[in-house]
mmCIF file of C-alpha atoms in Angstrom:
data_model
loop_
_atom_site.group_PDB
_atom_site.id
_atom_site.type_symbol
_atom_site.label_atom_id
_atom_site.label_comp_id
_atom_site.label_asym_id
_atom_site.label_seq_id
_atom_site.Cartn_x
_atom_site.Cartn_y
_atom_site.Cartn_z
ATOM 1 C CA MET A 1 -10.050 3.686 32.936
ATOM 2 C CA LYS A 2 -8.178 6.206 30.009
ATOM 3 C CA ILE A 3 -7.642 6.504 26.169
ATOM 4 C CA LEU A 4 -4.512 8.343 25.229
ATOM 5 C CA GLU A 5 -5.628 8.935 21.788
ATOM 6 C CA THR A 6 -4.677 11.621 18.818
ATOM 7 C CA LYS A 7 -8.330 13.514 17.886
ATOM 8 C CA THR A 8 -7.209 14.298 14.167
ATOM 9 C CA ALA A 9 -6.009 10.406 13.783
ATOM 10 C CA PRO A 10 -8.277 7.581 11.842
ATOM 11 C CA ASN A 11 -7.253 4.625 14.684
ATOM 12 C CA ALA A 12 -8.331 6.781 16.752
ATOM 13 C CA ARG A 13 -11.749 7.443 15.776
ATOM 14 C CA ARG A 14 -12.363 3.944 15.288
ATOM 15 C CA VAL A 15 -11.703 3.548 19.369
ATOM 16 C CA ARG A 16 -13.893 6.570 19.871
ATOM 17 C CA MET A 17 -16.998 5.586 16.915
ATOM 18 C CA PHE A 18 -16.954 1.715 18.579
ATOM 19 C CA LEU A 19 -17.435 3.079 22.294
ATOM 20 C CA ALA A 20 -19.911 5.618 21.402
ATOM 21 C CA GLU A 21 -21.822 2.475 20.815
ATOM 22 C CA LYS A 22 -21.598 0.520 23.293
ATOM 23 C CA GLY A 23 -22.649 3.911 25.137
ATOM 24 C CA VAL A 24 -19.217 3.720 27.276
ATOM 25 C CA ASP A 25 -18.139 7.259 28.425
ATOM 26 C CA ILE A 26 -14.210 7.454 28.895
ATOM 27 C CA GLU A 27 -11.718 10.326 29.501
ATOM 28 C CA TYR A 28 -9.497 10.674 26.849
ATOM 29 C CA ILE A 29 -6.281 12.322 27.219
ATOM 30 C CA GLN A 30 -4.397 13.704 23.535
ATOM 31 C CA VAL A 31 -1.217 13.052 22.542
ATOM 32 C CA ASP A 32 0.579 15.313 20.056
ATOM 33 C CA ILE A 33 1.709 13.219 17.250
ATOM 34 C CA THR A 34 2.899 16.257 15.201
ATOM 35 C CA GLN A 35 5.693 16.920 17.496
ATOM 36 C CA GLY A 36 6.546 13.057 18.786
ATOM 37 C CA GLU A 37 4.681 13.778 22.038
ATOM 38 C CA ASN A 38 4.111 10.224 20.976
ATOM 39 C CA LEU A 39 7.850 8.918 20.383
ATOM 40 C CA SER A 40 8.299 10.301 24.389
ATOM 41 C CA PRO A 41 9.876 7.959 26.934
ATOM 42 C CA ASP A 42 6.981 8.428 28.667
ATOM 43 C CA PHE A 43 5.017 7.093 25.734
ATOM 44 C CA ARG A 44 6.947 4.401 25.265
ATOM 45 C CA SER A 45 6.398 3.611 28.672
ATOM 46 C CA LYS A 46 2.325 2.537 27.746
ATOM 47 C CA ASN A 47 3.523 1.631 24.422
ATOM 48 C CA PRO A 48 6.875 0.780 23.073
ATOM 49 C CA TRP A 49 5.595 0.969 19.773
ATOM 50 C CA GLY A 50 5.202 4.665 20.332
ATOM 51 C CA LYS A 51 1.383 4.138 17.985
ATOM 52 C CA VAL A 52 -2.257 5.550 18.756
ATOM 53 C CA PRO A 53 -4.204 5.213 20.710
ATOM 54 C CA VAL A 54 -3.500 3.385 23.852
ATOM 55 C CA LEU A 55 -5.896 2.213 26.240
ATOM 56 C CA GLU A 56 -4.987 2.493 29.851
ATOM 57 C CA LEU A 57 -6.467 0.304 32.636
ATOM 58 C CA GLY A 58 -6.982 1.604 36.370
ATOM 59 C CA ASP A 59 -4.330 -0.694 37.635
ATOM 60 C CA GLY A 60 -2.125 0.574 34.749
ATOM 61 C CA THR A 61 -1.795 -2.015 32.513
ATOM 62 C CA CYS A 62 -1.921 -0.518 28.838
ATOM 63 C CA ILE A 63 -3.391 -2.004 25.978
ATOM 64 C CA ALA A 64 -2.943 -1.151 22.275
ATOM 65 C CA GLU A 65 -3.833 -1.365 18.733
ATOM 66 C CA SER A 66 -7.368 -0.624 18.271
ATOM 67 C CA ILE A 67 -9.356 -3.169 17.499
ATOM 68 C CA ALA A 68 -7.797 -5.075 20.678
ATOM 69 C CA ILE A 69 -9.193 -2.394 22.830
ATOM 70 C CA CYS A 70 -12.305 -2.447 20.562
ATOM 71 C CA ARG A 71 -12.223 -6.675 21.815
ATOM 72 C CA TYR A 72 -11.255 -5.779 25.132
ATOM 73 C CA PHE A 73 -14.884 -3.896 25.370
ATOM 74 C CA GLU A 74 -16.846 -6.321 23.255
ATOM 75 C CA GLU A 75 -16.344 -8.039 26.051
ATOM 76 C CA THR A 76 -16.483 -6.004 29.131
ATOM 77 C CA VAL A 77 -19.328 -4.958 27.701
ATOM 78 C CA PRO A 78 -21.238 -6.839 25.161
ATOM 79 C CA GLU A 79 -24.506 -4.690 24.166
ATOM 80 C CA PRO A 80 -24.699 -3.526 20.762
ATOM 81 C CA PRO A 81 -22.589 -6.516 19.616
ATOM 82 C CA LEU A 82 -20.297 -5.317 17.143
ATOM 83 C CA MET A 83 -17.993 -8.382 16.203
ATOM 84 C CA GLY A 84 -20.854 -10.481 16.143
ATOM 85 C CA ARG A 85 -23.047 -12.869 17.518
ATOM 86 C CA ASP A 86 -21.388 -16.682 17.246
ATOM 87 C CA PRO A 87 -18.546 -18.259 15.895
ATOM 88 C CA LEU A 88 -19.634 -18.079 12.258
ATOM 89 C CA GLU A 89 -20.553 -14.115 12.280
ATOM 90 C CA ARG A 90 -17.572 -13.317 14.719
ATOM 91 C CA ALA A 91 -15.357 -14.844 11.740
ATOM 92 C CA GLN A 92 -17.267 -13.250 8.990
ATOM 93 C CA ILE A 93 -16.840 -10.199 10.871
ATOM 94 C CA GLU A 94 -13.527 -10.576 11.275
ATOM 95 C CA MET A 95 -12.556 -11.299 7.781
ATOM 96 C CA TRP A 96 -14.711 -7.856 6.663
ATOM 97 C CA GLN A 97 -12.558 -5.793 9.470
ATOM 98 C CA ARG A 98 -9.391 -6.904 8.221
ATOM 99 C CA ARG A 99 -10.268 -6.312 4.779
ATOM 100 C CA MET A 100 -11.065 -2.974 5.654
ATOM 101 C CA GLU A 101 -7.862 -2.956 7.093
ATOM 102 C CA PHE A 102 -5.412 -4.615 5.826
ATOM 103 C CA SER A 103 -6.069 -3.049 1.853
ATOM 104 C CA LEU A 104 -8.307 -0.048 2.111
ATOM 105 C CA MET A 105 -7.574 1.687 5.981
ATOM 106 C CA LEU A 106 -3.485 0.614 5.191
ATOM 107 C CA SER A 107 -3.685 1.931 1.259
ATOM 108 C CA VAL A 108 -5.185 5.250 2.841
ATOM 109 C CA GLY A 109 -2.208 5.723 5.657
ATOM 110 C CA MET A 110 0.676 4.399 3.019
ATOM 111 C CA ALA A 111 -1.264 7.156 0.570
ATOM 112 C CA PHE A 112 -1.167 10.033 2.809
ATOM 113 C CA GLN A 113 2.426 9.134 4.372
ATOM 114 C CA HIS A 114 4.235 8.980 1.328
ATOM 115 C CA LEU A 115 2.723 11.943 -0.560
ATOM 116 C CA SER A 116 2.288 14.336 2.213
ATOM 117 C CA GLY A 117 5.440 14.200 3.801
ATOM 118 C CA PHE A 118 3.388 14.797 7.210
ATOM 119 C CA PHE A 119 6.281 12.181 8.458
ATOM 120 C CA LYS A 120 8.665 12.994 6.567
ATOM 121 C CA ASP A 121 11.344 13.674 9.796
ATOM 122 C CA ARG A 122 10.602 10.299 10.689
ATOM 123 C CA MET A 123 10.358 8.422 7.760
ATOM 124 C CA THR A 124 11.279 8.481 3.956
ATOM 125 C CA PRO A 125 8.625 8.933 1.655
ATOM 126 C CA VAL A 126 8.367 7.090 -1.426
ATOM 127 C CA LYS A 127 6.148 8.972 -3.896
ATOM 128 C CA GLU A 128 5.899 5.965 -6.404
ATOM 129 C CA TRP A 129 4.962 4.023 -3.733
ATOM 130 C CA GLY A 130 2.100 7.116 -2.725
ATOM 131 C CA GLU A 131 0.557 6.919 -6.015
ATOM 132 C CA ILE A 132 0.100 3.114 -5.944
ATOM 133 C CA ASN A 133 -1.538 3.108 -2.976
ATOM 134 C CA LYS A 134 -3.770 6.280 -3.941
ATOM 135 C CA GLU A 135 -5.045 4.519 -6.908
ATOM 136 C CA ALA A 136 -5.301 1.379 -5.150
ATOM 137 C CA VAL A 137 -8.243 3.078 -2.797
ATOM 138 C CA SER A 138 -10.222 4.247 -5.711
ATOM 139 C CA LYS A 139 -9.938 0.757 -6.755
ATOM 140 C CA LEU A 140 -10.575 -0.374 -3.442
ATOM 141 C CA LEU A 141 -13.896 2.191 -3.153
ATOM 142 C CA ALA A 142 -15.246 1.055 -6.641
ATOM 143 C CA GLN A 143 -15.293 -2.721 -5.125
ATOM 144 C CA LEU A 144 -16.701 -1.603 -2.271
ATOM 145 C CA ASP A 145 -19.348 0.010 -4.371
ATOM 146 C CA HIS A 146 -20.168 -3.223 -5.920
ATOM 147 C CA HIS A 147 -20.228 -5.351 -2.875
ATOM 148 C CA LEU A 148 -22.507 -3.056 -1.547
ATOM 149 C CA ALA A 149 -25.205 -3.316 -3.956
ATOM 150 C CA SER A 150 -26.018 -6.706 -2.640
ATOM 151 C CA SER A 151 -25.002 -6.038 0.863
ATOM 152 C CA THR A 152 -26.681 -3.667 3.689
ATOM 153 C CA TYR A 153 -23.411 -3.172 5.762
ATOM 154 C CA ILE A 154 -20.461 -3.818 5.269
ATOM 155 C CA ALA A 155 -20.457 -7.837 6.470
ATOM 156 C CA GLY A 156 -23.301 -7.939 5.928
ATOM 157 C CA GLU A 157 -27.443 -6.920 7.094
ATOM 158 C CA GLN A 158 -25.457 -5.613 10.685
ATOM 159 C CA PHE A 159 -23.670 -2.638 11.499
ATOM 160 C CA SER A 160 -20.928 -4.313 12.595
ATOM 161 C CA VAL A 161 -16.968 -2.552 13.404
ATOM 162 C CA ALA A 162 -15.818 -3.462 9.736
ATOM 163 C CA ASP A 163 -18.192 -0.676 8.473
ATOM 164 C CA ILE A 164 -16.355 1.891 12.021
ATOM 165 C CA THR A 165 -13.046 0.308 9.953
ATOM 166 C CA ALA A 166 -13.870 1.053 6.163
ATOM 167 C CA LEU A 167 -16.052 4.437 7.201
ATOM 168 C CA CYS A 168 -12.957 6.049 9.298
ATOM 169 C CA ALA A 169 -10.544 4.714 5.957
ATOM 170 C CA ILE A 170 -12.741 6.533 3.951
ATOM 171 C CA ASP A 171 -13.202 9.685 5.460
ATOM 172 C CA PHE A 172 -9.721 9.996 6.144
ATOM 173 C CA ALA A 173 -9.029 9.333 2.799
ATOM 174 C CA ARG A 174 -9.683 12.983 1.880
ATOM 175 C CA VAL A 175 -6.462 13.828 2.617
ATOM 176 C CA ILE A 176 -5.102 12.088 -0.258
ATOM 177 C CA ASP A 177 -8.069 13.682 -2.102
ATOM 178 C CA VAL A 178 -9.944 10.848 -3.048
ATOM 179 C CA ARG A 179 -13.677 10.436 -2.012
ATOM 180 C CA PRO A 180 -16.328 8.352 -3.536
ATOM 181 C CA THR A 181 -17.897 9.264 -6.458
ATOM 182 C CA PRO A 182 -21.865 10.439 -6.979
ATOM 183 C CA GLU A 183 -21.946 7.266 -9.680
ATOM 184 C CA GLN A 184 -20.951 4.800 -6.594
ATOM 185 C CA THR A 185 -24.607 5.133 -5.501
ATOM 186 C CA HIS A 186 -24.203 2.125 -3.031
ATOM 187 C CA LEU A 187 -21.363 3.244 -1.330
ATOM 188 C CA THR A 188 -23.110 6.687 -1.204
ATOM 189 C CA ARG A 189 -26.351 5.044 -0.177
ATOM 190 C CA TRP A 190 -23.813 3.379 2.968
ATOM 191 C CA HIS A 191 -21.332 6.604 3.506
ATOM 192 C CA GLN A 192 -24.707 8.539 4.226
ATOM 193 C CA GLN A 193 -26.331 5.445 6.006
ATOM 194 C CA VAL A 194 -22.995 5.135 8.155
ATOM 195 C CA SER A 195 -22.236 8.983 8.396
ATOM 196 C CA SER A 196 -25.414 9.201 10.185
ATOM 197 C CA ARG A 197 -25.389 7.173 13.401
ATOM 198 C CA PRO A 198 -24.805 9.565 15.966
ATOM 199 C CA SER A 199 -21.700 7.827 16.679
ATOM 200 C CA ALA A 200 -20.078 8.716 13.728
ATOM 201 C CA LYS A 201 -19.418 12.004 15.441
ATOM 202 C CA ALA A 202 -17.949 10.758 18.143
ATOM 203 C CA MET B 1 -14.796 -28.708 5.753
ATOM 204 C CA LYS B 2 -11.365 -28.273 3.943
ATOM 205 C CA ILE B 3 -9.170 -25.286 3.200
ATOM 206 C CA LEU B 4 -7.802 -23.802 0.438
ATOM 207 C CA GLU B 5 -4.417 -22.711 0.375
ATOM 208 C CA THR B 6 -1.130 -22.861 -1.163
ATOM 209 C CA LYS B 7 1.696 -25.000 0.948
ATOM 210 C CA THR B 8 4.548 -22.208 0.687
ATOM 211 C CA ALA B 9 2.342 -18.844 1.660
ATOM 212 C CA PRO B 10 3.455 -17.717 5.615
ATOM 213 C CA ASN B 11 -0.201 -16.914 5.788
ATOM 214 C CA ALA B 12 -0.959 -20.624 4.884
ATOM 215 C CA ARG B 13 1.554 -21.612 7.338
ATOM 216 C CA ARG B 14 -0.063 -20.037 10.554
ATOM 217 C CA VAL B 15 -3.389 -21.453 10.021
ATOM 218 C CA ARG B 16 -1.981 -25.109 9.776
ATOM 219 C CA MET B 17 -0.103 -24.376 12.770
ATOM 220 C CA PHE B 18 -2.835 -22.996 14.911
ATOM 221 C CA LEU B 19 -5.341 -26.228 13.308
ATOM 222 C CA ALA B 20 -1.963 -28.646 14.450
ATOM 223 C CA GLU B 21 -2.162 -27.120 18.366
ATOM 224 C CA LYS B 22 -5.853 -27.188 17.957
ATOM 225 C CA GLY B 23 -5.710 -31.304 17.167
ATOM 226 C CA VAL B 24 -8.178 -30.529 14.554
ATOM 227 C CA ASP B 25 -7.637 -32.371 11.447
ATOM 228 C CA ILE B 26 -9.040 -30.838 7.825
ATOM 229 C CA GLU B 27 -8.475 -31.438 4.503
ATOM 230 C CA TYR B 28 -6.100 -29.096 2.423
ATOM 231 C CA ILE B 29 -5.975 -28.118 -1.016
ATOM 232 C CA GLN B 30 -3.476 -26.435 -2.810
ATOM 233 C CA VAL B 31 -4.134 -23.819 -4.992
ATOM 234 C CA ASP B 32 -1.166 -22.870 -7.484
ATOM 235 C CA ILE B 33 -0.510 -18.756 -6.822
ATOM 236 C CA THR B 34 2.323 -18.267 -8.954
ATOM 237 C CA GLN B 35 0.275 -19.681 -12.079
ATOM 238 C CA GLY B 36 -2.445 -17.052 -10.604
ATOM 239 C CA GLU B 37 -5.184 -20.013 -9.757
ATOM 240 C CA ASN B 38 -6.251 -17.991 -7.022
ATOM 241 C CA LEU B 39 -6.910 -15.411 -9.262
ATOM 242 C CA SER B 40 -9.417 -17.232 -11.658
ATOM 243 C CA PRO B 41 -13.324 -16.435 -10.966
ATOM 244 C CA ASP B 42 -13.386 -20.150 -9.430
ATOM 245 C CA PHE B 43 -11.673 -18.920 -6.786
ATOM 246 C CA ARG B 44 -12.741 -15.579 -6.369
ATOM 247 C CA SER B 45 -16.243 -16.956 -6.005
ATOM 248 C CA LYS B 46 -14.483 -18.227 -2.238
ATOM 249 C CA ASN B 47 -13.353 -15.259 -1.475
ATOM 250 C CA PRO B 48 -13.664 -11.917 -4.538
ATOM 251 C CA TRP B 49 -9.762 -10.385 -3.109
ATOM 252 C CA GLY B 50 -8.305 -13.344 -4.156
ATOM 253 C CA LYS B 51 -5.845 -14.148 -1.073
ATOM 254 C CA VAL B 52 -4.997 -17.213 0.985
ATOM 255 C CA PRO B 53 -6.009 -19.399 2.696
ATOM 256 C CA VAL B 54 -9.748 -19.479 2.714
ATOM 257 C CA LEU B 55 -12.082 -21.856 4.683
ATOM 258 C CA GLU B 56 -14.655 -23.809 2.767
ATOM 259 C CA LEU B 57 -17.739 -25.144 5.380
ATOM 260 C CA GLY B 58 -19.864 -27.683 4.678
ATOM 261 C CA ASP B 59 -22.346 -26.122 3.090
ATOM 262 C CA GLY B 60 -20.383 -24.380 1.179
ATOM 263 C CA THR B 61 -19.437 -20.572 3.247
ATOM 264 C CA CYS B 62 -16.283 -19.192 2.822
ATOM 265 C CA ILE B 63 -14.025 -17.715 5.441
ATOM 266 C CA ALA B 64 -11.233 -15.605 4.327
ATOM 267 C CA GLU B 65 -8.470 -14.090 6.549
ATOM 268 C CA SER B 66 -5.868 -16.144 8.355
ATOM 269 C CA ILE B 67 -7.080 -14.846 11.637
ATOM 270 C CA ALA B 68 -10.634 -15.084 11.240
ATOM 271 C CA ILE B 69 -9.951 -18.920 10.227
ATOM 272 C CA CYS B 70 -8.301 -18.821 13.355
ATOM 273 C CA ARG B 71 -10.674 -17.404 15.456
ATOM 274 C CA TYR B 72 -13.478 -19.389 13.916
ATOM 275 C CA PHE B 73 -11.373 -22.538 15.671
ATOM 276 C CA GLU B 74 -10.791 -21.114 18.367
ATOM 277 C CA GLU B 75 -14.215 -20.467 19.260
ATOM 278 C CA THR B 76 -15.356 -24.117 18.349
ATOM 279 C CA VAL B 77 -12.501 -26.149 19.391
ATOM 280 C CA PRO B 78 -11.513 -23.906 22.387
ATOM 281 C CA GLU B 79 -8.607 -26.163 23.459
ATOM 282 C CA PRO B 80 -6.053 -25.689 24.313
ATOM 283 C CA PRO B 81 -6.465 -21.580 23.945
ATOM 284 C CA LEU B 82 -4.410 -19.690 21.720
ATOM 285 C CA MET B 83 -5.894 -16.560 21.857
ATOM 286 C CA GLY B 84 -6.212 -15.608 25.650
ATOM 287 C CA ARG B 85 -8.751 -16.622 28.671
ATOM 288 C CA ASP B 86 -10.109 -13.705 29.228
ATOM 289 C CA PRO B 87 -10.837 -10.091 27.865
ATOM 290 C CA LEU B 88 -7.387 -8.687 29.510
ATOM 291 C CA GLU B 89 -5.353 -11.588 28.310
ATOM 292 C CA ARG B 90 -7.550 -11.449 24.679
ATOM 293 C CA ALA B 91 -6.590 -7.863 24.517
ATOM 294 C CA GLN B 92 -3.550 -8.720 25.164
ATOM 295 C CA ILE B 93 -2.646 -11.187 22.951
ATOM 296 C CA GLU B 94 -4.812 -9.562 19.912
ATOM 297 C CA MET B 95 -2.560 -6.549 20.905
ATOM 298 C CA TRP B 96 0.906 -9.042 19.701
ATOM 299 C CA GLN B 97 -0.883 -10.771 17.151
ATOM 300 C CA ARG B 98 -1.125 -7.381 15.596
ATOM 301 C CA ARG B 99 2.199 -5.939 15.971
ATOM 302 C CA MET B 100 3.733 -9.077 14.445
ATOM 303 C CA GLU B 101 1.554 -9.097 11.603
ATOM 304 C CA PHE B 102 1.008 -5.334 11.196
ATOM 305 C CA SER B 103 5.490 -4.763 11.663
ATOM 306 C CA LEU B 104 6.601 -7.786 10.557
ATOM 307 C CA MET B 105 5.102 -10.248 8.836
ATOM 308 C CA LEU B 106 3.963 -6.702 6.822
ATOM 309 C CA SER B 107 7.821 -5.567 6.257
ATOM 310 C CA VAL B 108 8.974 -9.368 5.462
ATOM 311 C CA GLY B 109 6.127 -9.283 2.789
ATOM 312 C CA MET B 110 6.616 -5.834 1.045
ATOM 313 C CA ALA B 111 10.266 -6.818 1.098
ATOM 314 C CA PHE B 112 9.939 -10.056 -1.075
ATOM 315 C CA GLN B 113 7.458 -8.273 -3.201
ATOM 316 C CA HIS B 114 9.224 -5.520 -4.142
ATOM 317 C CA LEU B 115 12.395 -7.052 -3.877
ATOM 318 C CA SER B 116 11.881 -10.502 -5.622
ATOM 319 C CA GLY B 117 9.612 -9.642 -8.919
ATOM 320 C CA PHE B 118 7.736 -12.374 -7.587
ATOM 321 C CA PHE B 119 4.395 -10.994 -8.363
ATOM 322 C CA LYS B 120 5.634 -8.239 -10.645
ATOM 323 C CA ASP B 121 2.890 -10.043 -13.618
ATOM 324 C CA ARG B 122 0.045 -8.201 -11.618
ATOM 325 C CA MET B 123 1.775 -5.210 -9.435
ATOM 326 C CA THR B 124 4.328 -2.584 -9.531
ATOM 327 C CA PRO B 125 7.596 -4.067 -7.876
ATOM 328 C CA VAL B 126 9.393 -0.682 -6.500
ATOM 329 C CA LYS B 127 13.113 -1.224 -5.222
ATOM 330 C CA GLU B 128 13.430 1.777 -2.534
ATOM 331 C CA TRP B 129 10.033 0.418 -1.140
ATOM 332 C CA GLY B 130 11.192 -2.771 -0.695
ATOM 333 C CA GLU B 131 15.064 -1.926 0.694
ATOM 334 C CA ILE B 132 12.528 0.350 3.765
ATOM 335 C CA ASN B 133 11.109 -2.866 4.212
ATOM 336 C CA LYS B 134 13.949 -4.679 4.746
ATOM 337 C CA GLU B 135 15.965 -3.406 6.761
ATOM 338 C CA ALA B 136 12.657 -2.519 8.861
ATOM 339 C CA VAL B 137 12.797 -6.152 9.450
ATOM 340 C CA SER B 138 16.282 -6.528 10.645
ATOM 341 C CA LYS B 139 15.353 -3.680 13.145
ATOM 342 C CA LEU B 140 12.271 -5.161 14.306
ATOM 343 C CA LEU B 141 13.970 -8.547 15.117
ATOM 344 C CA ALA B 142 16.462 -6.318 17.395
ATOM 345 C CA GLN B 143 13.409 -4.927 19.357
ATOM 346 C CA LEU B 144 11.714 -8.179 20.066
ATOM 347 C CA ASP B 145 15.485 -10.295 21.147
ATOM 348 C CA HIS B 146 14.764 -7.059 23.904
ATOM 349 C CA HIS B 147 10.737 -7.150 24.136
ATOM 350 C CA LEU B 148 11.926 -11.521 24.967
ATOM 351 C CA ALA B 149 14.185 -10.962 27.126
ATOM 352 C CA SER B 150 11.713 -10.249 29.937
ATOM 353 C CA SER B 151 9.112 -12.612 28.175
ATOM 354 C CA THR B 152 9.141 -16.798 26.986
ATOM 355 C CA TYR B 153 6.623 -15.989 24.800
ATOM 356 C CA ILE B 154 5.660 -12.727 22.814
ATOM 357 C CA ALA B 155 2.545 -12.133 24.487
ATOM 358 C CA GLY B 156 3.857 -12.910 27.796
ATOM 359 C CA GLU B 157 4.874 -16.146 29.772
ATOM 360 C CA GLN B 158 1.482 -18.498 27.367
ATOM 361 C CA PHE B 159 2.139 -20.210 23.784
ATOM 362 C CA SER B 160 -0.104 -18.147 21.326
ATOM 363 C CA VAL B 161 -1.453 -17.161 17.981
ATOM 364 C CA ALA B 162 0.921 -14.597 18.475
ATOM 365 C CA ASP B 163 4.262 -16.524 18.566
ATOM 366 C CA ILE B 164 2.360 -18.898 15.281
ATOM 367 C CA THR B 165 2.415 -15.169 13.665
ATOM 368 C CA ALA B 166 6.308 -14.073 14.103
ATOM 369 C CA LEU B 167 7.642 -17.408 14.086
ATOM 370 C CA CYS B 168 5.744 -17.562 10.236
ATOM 371 C CA ALA B 169 7.332 -14.162 9.481
ATOM 372 C CA ILE B 170 10.684 -14.622 10.952
ATOM 373 C CA ASP B 171 11.090 -18.342 8.970
ATOM 374 C CA PHE B 172 9.828 -16.751 5.610
ATOM 375 C CA ALA B 173 12.355 -13.472 6.279
ATOM 376 C CA ARG B 174 14.534 -16.068 5.227
ATOM 377 C CA VAL B 175 13.635 -15.274 1.472
ATOM 378 C CA ILE B 176 14.459 -12.237 2.144
ATOM 379 C CA ASP B 177 17.790 -12.938 3.402
ATOM 380 C CA VAL B 178 17.338 -11.894 6.945
ATOM 381 C CA ARG B 179 17.498 -14.197 9.956
ATOM 382 C CA PRO B 180 18.148 -13.610 13.766
ATOM 383 C CA THR B 181 21.796 -13.033 14.717
ATOM 384 C CA PRO B 182 23.650 -15.519 17.026
ATOM 385 C CA GLU B 183 24.174 -12.248 18.859
ATOM 386 C CA GLN B 184 20.074 -12.264 19.549
ATOM 387 C CA THR B 185 20.477 -14.876 22.215
ATOM 388 C CA HIS B 186 16.665 -14.123 23.385
ATOM 389 C CA LEU B 187 15.086 -13.662 19.869
ATOM 390 C CA THR B 188 16.997 -17.482 19.275
ATOM 391 C CA ARG B 189 16.005 -18.823 22.566
ATOM 392 C CA TRP B 190 12.410 -18.228 21.412
ATOM 393 C CA HIS B 191 13.018 -19.566 17.806
ATOM 394 C CA GLN B 192 14.209 -22.694 19.133
ATOM 395 C CA GLN B 193 11.882 -22.942 21.470
ATOM 396 C CA VAL B 194 8.994 -22.165 19.623
ATOM 397 C CA SER B 195 10.091 -24.339 16.023
ATOM 398 C CA SER B 196 10.315 -27.384 18.217
ATOM 399 C CA ARG B 197 7.152 -27.718 19.088
ATOM 400 C CA PRO B 198 5.333 -30.294 16.449
ATOM 401 C CA SER B 199 3.054 -28.027 15.073
ATOM 402 C CA ALA B 200 6.074 -25.507 13.126
ATOM 403 C CA LYS B 201 6.045 -29.092 11.462
ATOM 404 C CA ALA B 202 2.931 -28.974 10.002
#
């Protein structure tokens, strides 16, 4: 069992952090996305969609998509639970995980792709769209600061996969030069708390 | 227990179809997003992110995000399973559901929002970005046609939530004037098969 990933990619970090929380020790194989290694026939035989990370099981079965990989380990290594303990908690954590993903992570990614030109050999950057997303990220951080005034973690009183997604998105936002501001005291408190977990260094 | 939704919204259809497959009978309350009813203080007290659909439980607890709502019912009404029967199947279905969501559904939505001007009172449409997404949708349909040559359903040999997401995205793509072509025989076969389920009319 191994994971094909790119150390610097925020989605890869989500999976590493999730597995570190679970205490899962697994082999990581690096894929150089700057050289388009993820678009090679070999990689595409594992994930036709050309994205990292990919979990490759012992029998060669491959699972792509960060959260699908996390779900696999949530079920096979249940402790500590990071996706909820009962149907309601699981739905609420999934709701927050998705909010962090579809708003925050996606906006950071769009701003990065459309402003940095990092993937300009394989996509058409649209500067105006990048700027809209960068502005959206700042607004989302303010919204999160407000939310965290009355919530210890993103999805309530316990650490979950929603915190992992939010942390990886916010830390990656450095590439578009957006960071929590000192006035965002609740977001800053949460950020320090979550960053101090050993898994944040995975 | 009730669901606040907008009949014409593709995400709302996903939840209705999922619940119809489960045989869950529930009250649906219409929210007029064209009039911005989803941005009202009342609606935002149920979902601060201002999006439909929202599941409101008997005690007033609200769950937003289509797939989080589906997950809640998958756990409370397990039959028939639409998200997999064991850890591997669940991971694989989640992988495919997410592919359908992050590529297909998202591209259709972006093309619609940025080309139609439907929400121009609350966002800045970027025509070039809309065109890129519209083109992406056509490519994704070709990719799906290829995939369905060797797979009965999107995530393998059984109907799942991944088919629901794909169907709702593809049917909604009519608003950007993209449809499966007659040459896409595998996609067309799948589309007819899935559209003929009673739940597709929910």
